[in-house]
Short mmCIF file of C-alpha atoms and ligand atoms in Angstrom, two decimals:
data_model
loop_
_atom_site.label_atom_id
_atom_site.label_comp_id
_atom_site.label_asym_id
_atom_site.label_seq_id
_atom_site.Cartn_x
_atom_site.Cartn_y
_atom_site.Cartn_z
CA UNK A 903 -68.23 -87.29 16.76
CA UNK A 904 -66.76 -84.96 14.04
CA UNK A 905 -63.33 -85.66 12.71
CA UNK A 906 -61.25 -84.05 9.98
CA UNK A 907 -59.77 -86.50 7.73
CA UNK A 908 -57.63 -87.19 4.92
CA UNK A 909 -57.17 -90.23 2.66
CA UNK A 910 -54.60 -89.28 0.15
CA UNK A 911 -52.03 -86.62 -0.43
CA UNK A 912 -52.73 -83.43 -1.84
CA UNK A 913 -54.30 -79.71 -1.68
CA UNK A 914 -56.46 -78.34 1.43
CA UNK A 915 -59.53 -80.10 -0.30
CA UNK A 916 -58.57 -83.58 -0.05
CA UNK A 917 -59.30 -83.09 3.80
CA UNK A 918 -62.97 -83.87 4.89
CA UNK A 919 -65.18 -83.57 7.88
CA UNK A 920 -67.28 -86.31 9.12
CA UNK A 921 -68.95 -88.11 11.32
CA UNK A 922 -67.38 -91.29 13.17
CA UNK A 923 -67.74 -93.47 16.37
CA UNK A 924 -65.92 -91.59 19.46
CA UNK A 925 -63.02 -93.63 20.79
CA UNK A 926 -63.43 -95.62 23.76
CA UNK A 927 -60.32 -95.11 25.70
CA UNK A 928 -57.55 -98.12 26.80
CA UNK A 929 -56.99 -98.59 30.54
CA UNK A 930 -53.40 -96.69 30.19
CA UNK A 931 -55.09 -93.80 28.30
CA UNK A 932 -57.49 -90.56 28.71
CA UNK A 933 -59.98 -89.63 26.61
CA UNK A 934 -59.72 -85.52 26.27
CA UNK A 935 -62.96 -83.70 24.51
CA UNK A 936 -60.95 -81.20 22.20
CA UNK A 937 -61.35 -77.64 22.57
CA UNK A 938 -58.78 -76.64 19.98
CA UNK A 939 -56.26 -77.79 17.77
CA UNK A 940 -54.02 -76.43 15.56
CA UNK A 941 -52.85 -76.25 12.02
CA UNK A 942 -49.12 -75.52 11.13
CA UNK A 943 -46.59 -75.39 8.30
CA UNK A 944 -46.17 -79.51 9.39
CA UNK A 945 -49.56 -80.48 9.36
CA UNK A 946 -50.01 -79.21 5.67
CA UNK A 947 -46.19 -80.53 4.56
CA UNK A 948 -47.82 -83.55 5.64
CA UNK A 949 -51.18 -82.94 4.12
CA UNK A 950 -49.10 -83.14 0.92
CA UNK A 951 -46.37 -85.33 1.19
CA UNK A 952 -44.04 -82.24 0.74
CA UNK A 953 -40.99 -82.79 1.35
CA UNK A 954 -41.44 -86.61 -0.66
CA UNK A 955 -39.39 -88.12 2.20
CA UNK A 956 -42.54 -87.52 4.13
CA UNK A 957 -44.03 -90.96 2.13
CA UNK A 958 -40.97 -92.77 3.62
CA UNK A 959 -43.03 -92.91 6.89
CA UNK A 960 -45.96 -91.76 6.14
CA UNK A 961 -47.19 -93.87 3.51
CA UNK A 962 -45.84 -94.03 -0.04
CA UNK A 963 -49.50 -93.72 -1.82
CA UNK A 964 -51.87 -92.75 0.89
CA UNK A 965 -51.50 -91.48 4.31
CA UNK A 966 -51.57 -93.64 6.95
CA UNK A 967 -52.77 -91.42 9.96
CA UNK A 968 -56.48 -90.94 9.21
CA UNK A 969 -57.73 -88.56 11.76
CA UNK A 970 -55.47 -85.34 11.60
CA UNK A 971 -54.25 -83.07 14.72
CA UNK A 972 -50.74 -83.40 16.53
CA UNK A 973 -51.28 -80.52 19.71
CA UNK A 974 -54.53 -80.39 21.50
CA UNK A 975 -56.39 -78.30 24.51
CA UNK A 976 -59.37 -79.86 25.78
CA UNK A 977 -61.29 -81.49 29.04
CA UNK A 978 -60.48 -84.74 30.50
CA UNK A 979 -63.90 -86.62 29.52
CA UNK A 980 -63.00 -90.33 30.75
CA UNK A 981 -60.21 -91.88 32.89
CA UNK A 982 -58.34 -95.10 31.99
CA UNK A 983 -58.16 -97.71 34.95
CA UNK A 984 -54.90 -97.41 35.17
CA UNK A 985 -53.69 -94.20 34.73
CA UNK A 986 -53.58 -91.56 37.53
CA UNK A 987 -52.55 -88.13 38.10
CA UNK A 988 -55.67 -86.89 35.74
CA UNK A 989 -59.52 -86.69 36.99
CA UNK A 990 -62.27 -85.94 34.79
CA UNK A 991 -62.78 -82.12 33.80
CA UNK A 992 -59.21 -81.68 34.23
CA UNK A 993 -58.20 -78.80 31.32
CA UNK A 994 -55.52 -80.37 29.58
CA UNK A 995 -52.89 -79.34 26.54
CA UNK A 996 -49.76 -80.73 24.88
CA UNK A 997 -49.32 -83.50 22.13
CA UNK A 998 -51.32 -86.36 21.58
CA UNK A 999 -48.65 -88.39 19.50
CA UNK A 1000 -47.62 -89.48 16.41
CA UNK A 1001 -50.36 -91.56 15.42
CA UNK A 1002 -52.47 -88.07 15.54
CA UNK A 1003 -55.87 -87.74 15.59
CA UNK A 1004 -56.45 -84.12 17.93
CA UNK A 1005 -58.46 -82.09 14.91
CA UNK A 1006 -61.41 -84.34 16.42
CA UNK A 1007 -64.41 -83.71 18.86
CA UNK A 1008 -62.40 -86.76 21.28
CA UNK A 1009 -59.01 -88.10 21.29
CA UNK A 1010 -57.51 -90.92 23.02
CA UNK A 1011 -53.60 -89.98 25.09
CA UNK A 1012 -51.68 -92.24 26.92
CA UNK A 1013 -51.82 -91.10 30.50
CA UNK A 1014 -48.21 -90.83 30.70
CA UNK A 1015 -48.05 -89.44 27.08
CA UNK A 1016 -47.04 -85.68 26.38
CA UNK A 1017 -50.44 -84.07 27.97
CA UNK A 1018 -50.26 -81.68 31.66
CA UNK A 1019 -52.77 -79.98 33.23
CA UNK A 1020 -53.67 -76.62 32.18
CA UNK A 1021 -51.99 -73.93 34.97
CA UNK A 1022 -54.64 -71.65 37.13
CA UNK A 1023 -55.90 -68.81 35.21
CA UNK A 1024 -54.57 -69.65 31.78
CA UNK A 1025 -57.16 -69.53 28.30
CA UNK A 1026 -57.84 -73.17 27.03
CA UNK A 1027 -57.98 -72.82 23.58
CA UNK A 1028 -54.39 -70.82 22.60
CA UNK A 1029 -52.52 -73.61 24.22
CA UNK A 1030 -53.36 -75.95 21.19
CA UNK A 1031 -51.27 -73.55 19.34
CA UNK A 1032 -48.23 -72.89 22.01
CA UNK A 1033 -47.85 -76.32 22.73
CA UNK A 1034 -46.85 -76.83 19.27
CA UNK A 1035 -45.02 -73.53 18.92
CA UNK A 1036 -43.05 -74.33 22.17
CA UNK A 1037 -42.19 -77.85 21.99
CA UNK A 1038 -40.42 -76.83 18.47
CA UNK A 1039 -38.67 -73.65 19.82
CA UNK A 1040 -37.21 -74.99 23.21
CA UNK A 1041 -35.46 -77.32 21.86
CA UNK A 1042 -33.41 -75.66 19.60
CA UNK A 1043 -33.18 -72.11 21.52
CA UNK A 1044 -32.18 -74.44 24.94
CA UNK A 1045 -30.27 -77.50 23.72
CA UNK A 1046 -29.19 -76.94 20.50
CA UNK A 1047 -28.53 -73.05 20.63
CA UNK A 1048 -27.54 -73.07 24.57
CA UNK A 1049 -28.81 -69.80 24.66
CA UNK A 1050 -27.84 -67.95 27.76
CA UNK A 1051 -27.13 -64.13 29.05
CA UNK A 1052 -23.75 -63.87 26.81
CA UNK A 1053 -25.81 -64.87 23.43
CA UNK A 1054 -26.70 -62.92 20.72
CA UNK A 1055 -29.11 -64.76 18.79
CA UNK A 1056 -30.94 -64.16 15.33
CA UNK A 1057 -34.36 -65.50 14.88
CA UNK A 1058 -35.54 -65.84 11.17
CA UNK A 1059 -39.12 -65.84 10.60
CA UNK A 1060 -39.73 -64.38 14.01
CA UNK A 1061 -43.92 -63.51 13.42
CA UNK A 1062 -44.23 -67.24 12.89
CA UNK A 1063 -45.68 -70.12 15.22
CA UNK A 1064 -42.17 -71.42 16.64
CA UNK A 1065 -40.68 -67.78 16.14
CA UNK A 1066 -42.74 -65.75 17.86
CA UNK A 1067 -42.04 -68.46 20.89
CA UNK A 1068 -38.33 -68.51 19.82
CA UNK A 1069 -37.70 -64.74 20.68
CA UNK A 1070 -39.70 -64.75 24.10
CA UNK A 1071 -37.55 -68.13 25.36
CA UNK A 1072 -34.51 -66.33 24.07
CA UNK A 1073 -34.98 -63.26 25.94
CA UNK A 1074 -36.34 -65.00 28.72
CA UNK A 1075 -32.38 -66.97 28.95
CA UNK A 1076 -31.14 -63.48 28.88
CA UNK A 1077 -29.91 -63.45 25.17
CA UNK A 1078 -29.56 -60.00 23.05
CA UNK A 1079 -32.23 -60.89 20.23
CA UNK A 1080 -32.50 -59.95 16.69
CA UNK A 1081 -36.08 -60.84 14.70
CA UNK A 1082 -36.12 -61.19 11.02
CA UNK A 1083 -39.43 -60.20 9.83
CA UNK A 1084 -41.25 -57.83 7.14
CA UNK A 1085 -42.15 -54.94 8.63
CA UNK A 1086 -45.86 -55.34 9.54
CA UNK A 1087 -44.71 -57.56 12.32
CA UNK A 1088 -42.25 -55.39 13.92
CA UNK A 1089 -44.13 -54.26 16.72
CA UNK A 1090 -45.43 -57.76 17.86
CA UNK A 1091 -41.97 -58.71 18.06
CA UNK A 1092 -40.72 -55.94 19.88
CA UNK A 1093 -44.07 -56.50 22.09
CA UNK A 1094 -42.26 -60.02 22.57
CA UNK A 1095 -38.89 -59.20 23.70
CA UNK A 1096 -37.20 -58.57 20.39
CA UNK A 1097 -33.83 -55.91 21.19
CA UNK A 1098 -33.68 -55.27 17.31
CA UNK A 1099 -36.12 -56.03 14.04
CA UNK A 1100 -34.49 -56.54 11.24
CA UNK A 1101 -36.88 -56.08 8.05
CA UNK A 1102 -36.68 -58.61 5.82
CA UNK A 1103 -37.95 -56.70 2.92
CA UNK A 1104 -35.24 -53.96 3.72
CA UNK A 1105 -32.12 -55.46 4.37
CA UNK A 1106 -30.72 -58.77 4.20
CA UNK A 1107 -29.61 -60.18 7.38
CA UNK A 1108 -27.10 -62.74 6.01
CA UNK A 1109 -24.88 -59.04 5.31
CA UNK A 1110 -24.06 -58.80 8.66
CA UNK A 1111 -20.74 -59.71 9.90
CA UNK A 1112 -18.99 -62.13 12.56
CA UNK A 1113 -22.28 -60.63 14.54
CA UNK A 1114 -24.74 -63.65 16.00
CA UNK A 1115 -24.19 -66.94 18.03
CA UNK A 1116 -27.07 -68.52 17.13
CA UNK A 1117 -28.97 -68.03 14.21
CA UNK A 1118 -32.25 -69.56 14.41
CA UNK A 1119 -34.04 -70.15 10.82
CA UNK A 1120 -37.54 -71.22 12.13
CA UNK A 1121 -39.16 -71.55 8.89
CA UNK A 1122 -36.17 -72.61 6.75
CA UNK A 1123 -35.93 -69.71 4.32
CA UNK A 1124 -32.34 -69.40 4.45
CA UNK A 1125 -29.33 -71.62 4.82
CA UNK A 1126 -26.02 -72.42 6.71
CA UNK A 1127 -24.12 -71.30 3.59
CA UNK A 1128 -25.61 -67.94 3.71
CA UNK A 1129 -25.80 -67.02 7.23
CA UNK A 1130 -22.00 -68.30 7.65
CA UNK A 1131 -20.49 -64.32 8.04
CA UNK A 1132 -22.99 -63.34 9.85
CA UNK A 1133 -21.84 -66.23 12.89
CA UNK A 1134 -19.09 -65.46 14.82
CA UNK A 1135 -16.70 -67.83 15.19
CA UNK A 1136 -17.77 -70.97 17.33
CA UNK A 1137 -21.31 -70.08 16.34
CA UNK A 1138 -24.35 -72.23 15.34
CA UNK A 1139 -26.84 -71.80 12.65
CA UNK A 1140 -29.60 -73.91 13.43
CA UNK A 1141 -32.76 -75.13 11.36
CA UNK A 1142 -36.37 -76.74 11.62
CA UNK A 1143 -36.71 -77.23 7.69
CA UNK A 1144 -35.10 -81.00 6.66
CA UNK A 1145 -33.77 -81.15 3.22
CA UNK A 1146 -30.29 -82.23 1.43
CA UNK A 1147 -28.18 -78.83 2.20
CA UNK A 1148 -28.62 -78.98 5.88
CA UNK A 1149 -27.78 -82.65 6.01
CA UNK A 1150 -24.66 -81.88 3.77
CA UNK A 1151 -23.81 -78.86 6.43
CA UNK A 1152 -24.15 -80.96 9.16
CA UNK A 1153 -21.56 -83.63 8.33
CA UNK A 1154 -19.50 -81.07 6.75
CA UNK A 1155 -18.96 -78.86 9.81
CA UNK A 1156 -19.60 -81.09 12.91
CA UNK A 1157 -16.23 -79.86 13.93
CA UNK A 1158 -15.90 -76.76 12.23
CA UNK A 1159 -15.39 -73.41 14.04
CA UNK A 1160 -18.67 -72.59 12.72
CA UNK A 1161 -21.72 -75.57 12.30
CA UNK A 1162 -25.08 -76.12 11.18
CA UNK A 1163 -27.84 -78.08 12.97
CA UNK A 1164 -31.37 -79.54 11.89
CA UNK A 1165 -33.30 -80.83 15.27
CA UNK A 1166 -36.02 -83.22 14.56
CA UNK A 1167 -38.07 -82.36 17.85
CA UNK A 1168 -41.36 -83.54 16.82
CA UNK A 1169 -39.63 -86.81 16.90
CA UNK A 1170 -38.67 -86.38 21.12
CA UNK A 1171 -39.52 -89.27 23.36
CA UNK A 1172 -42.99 -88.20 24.73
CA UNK A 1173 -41.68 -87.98 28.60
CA UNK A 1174 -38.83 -85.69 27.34
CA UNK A 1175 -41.98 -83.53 26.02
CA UNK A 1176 -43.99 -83.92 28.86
CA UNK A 1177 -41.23 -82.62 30.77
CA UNK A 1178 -40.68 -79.94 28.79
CA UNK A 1179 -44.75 -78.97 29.12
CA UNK A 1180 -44.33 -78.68 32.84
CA UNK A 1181 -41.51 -76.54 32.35
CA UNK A 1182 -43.95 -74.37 29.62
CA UNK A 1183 -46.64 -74.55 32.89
CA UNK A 1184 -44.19 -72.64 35.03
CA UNK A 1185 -42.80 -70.25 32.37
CA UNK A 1186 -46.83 -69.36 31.77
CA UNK A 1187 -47.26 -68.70 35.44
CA UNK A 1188 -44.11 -66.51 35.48
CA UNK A 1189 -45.46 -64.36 32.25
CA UNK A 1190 -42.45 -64.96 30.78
CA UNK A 1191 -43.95 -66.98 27.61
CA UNK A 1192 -47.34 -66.26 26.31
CA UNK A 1193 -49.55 -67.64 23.21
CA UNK A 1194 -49.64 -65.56 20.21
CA UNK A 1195 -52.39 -66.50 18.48
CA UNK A 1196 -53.28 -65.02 15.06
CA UNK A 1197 -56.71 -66.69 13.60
CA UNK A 1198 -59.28 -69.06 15.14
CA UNK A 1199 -61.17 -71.14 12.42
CA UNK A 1200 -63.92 -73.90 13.15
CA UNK A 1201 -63.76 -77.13 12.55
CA UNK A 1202 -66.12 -77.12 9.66
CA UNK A 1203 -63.81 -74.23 8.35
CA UNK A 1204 -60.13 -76.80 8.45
CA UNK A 1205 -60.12 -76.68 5.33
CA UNK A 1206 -60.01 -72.59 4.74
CA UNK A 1207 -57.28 -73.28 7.64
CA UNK A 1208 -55.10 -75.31 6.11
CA UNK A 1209 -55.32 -72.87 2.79
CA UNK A 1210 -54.30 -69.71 5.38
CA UNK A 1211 -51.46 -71.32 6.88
CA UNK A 1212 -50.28 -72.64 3.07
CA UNK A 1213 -49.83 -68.88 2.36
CA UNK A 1214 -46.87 -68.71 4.89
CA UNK A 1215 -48.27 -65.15 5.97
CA UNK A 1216 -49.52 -66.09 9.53
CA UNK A 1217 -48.09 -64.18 12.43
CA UNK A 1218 -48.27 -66.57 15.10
CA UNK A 1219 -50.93 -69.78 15.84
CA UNK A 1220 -53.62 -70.47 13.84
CA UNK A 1221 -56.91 -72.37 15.60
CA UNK A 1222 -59.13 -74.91 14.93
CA UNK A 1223 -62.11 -75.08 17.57
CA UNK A 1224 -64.56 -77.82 17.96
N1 LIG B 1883 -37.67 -79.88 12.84
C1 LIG B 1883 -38.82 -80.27 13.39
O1 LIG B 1883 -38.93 -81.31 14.05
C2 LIG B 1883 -40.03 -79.41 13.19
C3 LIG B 1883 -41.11 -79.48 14.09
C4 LIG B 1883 -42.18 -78.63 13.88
C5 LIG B 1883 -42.18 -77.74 12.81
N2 LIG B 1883 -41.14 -77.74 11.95
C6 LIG B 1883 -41.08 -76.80 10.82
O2 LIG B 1883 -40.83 -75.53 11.39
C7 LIG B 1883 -41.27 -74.53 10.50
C8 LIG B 1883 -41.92 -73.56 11.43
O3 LIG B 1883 -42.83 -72.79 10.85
P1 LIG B 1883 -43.90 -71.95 11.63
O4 LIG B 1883 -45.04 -72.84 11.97
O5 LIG B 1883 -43.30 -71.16 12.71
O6 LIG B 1883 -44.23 -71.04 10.38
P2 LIG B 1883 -45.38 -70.01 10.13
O7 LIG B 1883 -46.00 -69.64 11.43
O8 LIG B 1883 -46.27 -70.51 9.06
O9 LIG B 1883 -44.51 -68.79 9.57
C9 LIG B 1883 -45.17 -67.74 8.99
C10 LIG B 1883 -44.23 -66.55 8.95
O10 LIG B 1883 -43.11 -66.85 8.13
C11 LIG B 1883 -42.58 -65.63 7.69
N3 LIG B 1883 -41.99 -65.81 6.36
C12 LIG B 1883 -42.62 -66.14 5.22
N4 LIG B 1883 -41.73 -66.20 4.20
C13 LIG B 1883 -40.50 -65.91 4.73
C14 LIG B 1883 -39.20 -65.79 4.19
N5 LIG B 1883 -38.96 -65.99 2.90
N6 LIG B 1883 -38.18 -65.49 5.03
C15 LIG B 1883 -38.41 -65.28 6.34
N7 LIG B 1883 -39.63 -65.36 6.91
C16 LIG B 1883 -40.66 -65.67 6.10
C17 LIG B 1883 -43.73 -64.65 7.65
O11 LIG B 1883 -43.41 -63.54 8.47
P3 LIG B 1883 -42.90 -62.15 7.88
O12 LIG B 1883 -43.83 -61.80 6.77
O13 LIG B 1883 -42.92 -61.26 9.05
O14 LIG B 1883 -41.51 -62.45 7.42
C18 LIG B 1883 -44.88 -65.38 8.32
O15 LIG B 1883 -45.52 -64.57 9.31
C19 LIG B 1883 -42.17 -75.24 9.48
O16 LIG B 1883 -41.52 -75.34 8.23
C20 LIG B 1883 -42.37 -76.64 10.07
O17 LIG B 1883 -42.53 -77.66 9.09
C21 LIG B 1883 -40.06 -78.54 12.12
#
């Protein structure tokens, strides 16, 4: 089967295709013929060690996960002994783990990993993409943000993966929701449930005063010290993007009247994500949360992929197909 690979750290080049044996799948597991992945701002931080703490656990000279590919769509090819609840040519999605391996023809899950069947009458391939999107933006909008009807919420980077998901969960808990985002993207996100659009190239949000509950910086660009006025009092601001400020706002106002958060999500106990998928499975029945995607690239093409999402001007998911 094809695979896309990478053996040390570096720019979108150091990642080759090639050919390898499929993998035979463990009596607790599934194998899943891929029908898409997906290629975020955290597969290519990882692709180059970027932040450096990334070496900490990801190998300090060379990366240890071979095969690359977190969040997966595909068709149940081969059933483990024991696992049940999946039959072959089942359409699956969600995450196959943290050893990786989804940008592949095959992948191996555990059968009680973070995978769920595919609801009736829902398109294979953009699930790849949502899966990732979602399982980042429910965690903070839900547990972290408690959004509910009384919240106002501000969403920075709004036309991005976990954004664009951001804004529809938000709206769909009944919060009053403001997306940060230049202006080319303004419809999409009023298309997605966005009350106001703030333009980033216009005005700076961070201006506003004693306004938001919640302000949600899913891609990082900002910071706890700037959006601080624009909270209201008992307000959150919350962040996907690790680095030494946020840690030093989190200890520094865990009981302040105002506090900053970083959630590490992709690092959830699979059954909590799981969970959360069947949850996705009902929200995508309900049409209250839909895939955005914005490009699809093949597998041959990862590499151009990886360069397109490294520009940081991608309005939702980006694709890789097998
Ligand atoms: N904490 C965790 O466990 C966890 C898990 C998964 C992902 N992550 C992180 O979450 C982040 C999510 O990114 P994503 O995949 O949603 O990003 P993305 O899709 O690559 O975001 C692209 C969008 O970012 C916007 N943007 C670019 N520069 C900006 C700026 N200076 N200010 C505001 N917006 C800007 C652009 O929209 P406009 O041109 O419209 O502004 C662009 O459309 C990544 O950094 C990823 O590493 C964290």
């Amino acid at each position: 089967m094809k695979a896309a690979m990478q053996s040390r750290y570096g720019v979108p080049e150091v990642i080759e295709v090639r050919e390898i044996a499929r993998p035979m799948p463990q009596a607790d597991e599934i194998l899943v013929r891929v029908a898409a992945t997906t290629v975020t701002l955290a597969d290519t931080a990882f692709r180059k060690a970027d932040p450096l703490i990334i070496r900490l656990f990801n190998g300090l000279f060379r990366p240890k996960t071979a095969i690359l590919g977190d969040t997966i769509a595909g068709v149940v090819e081969a059933v483990g002994v024991a696992v049940s609840g999946f039959s072959v040519g089942d359409a699956v999605y969600g995450s196959v783990g943290p050893k990786l391996g989804g940008a592949a023809q095959f992948v191996r899950v555990k059968g009680n990993g973070a995978v769920v069947k595919v609801p009736a009458g829902v398109e294979l391939a953009p699930l790849a993409g949502l899966a990732y999107s979602y399982l980042t933006a429910m965690p903070f909008m839900r547990d972290e943000g408690q959004v509910g009807p009384a919240s106002t919420v501000l969403i920075n980077g709004a036309a991005g993966s976990v954004g664009a998901v951001a804004v529809q969960l938000a709206r769909h808990f009944g919060a009053e929701v403001t997306a940060v985002v230049s202006g080319r993207h303004e419809q999409m996100v009023r298309a997605l449930g966005a009350d106001h659009v703030i333009d980033r190239t216009q005005t700076d949000f961070t201006t506003a005063r004693e306004r938001y509950d919640v302000v949600f910086d899913a891609v990082g660009k900002s910071s706890f010290g700037h959006s601080r006025g624009a909270l209201k009092t008992g307000g959150i601001y919350l962040t996907t993007v690790m680095g030494l400020g946020i840690v030093r706002d989190m200890l520094a106002t865990r009981k302040g009247a105002k506090r900053a958060r970083l959630a590490t999500t992709g690092l959830r106990p699979e059954a909590d994500k799981r969970r959360d998928l069947e949850v996705l499975n009902a929200l995508l029945t309900a049409g209250a949360v839909r895939p955005v995607t914005d490009r699809r690239f093949a597998l041959d093409d990862i590499v151009a992929a990886h360069r397109y999402v490294d520009g940081q001007t991608k309005a939702g998911d980006v694709l890789v197909t097998m």
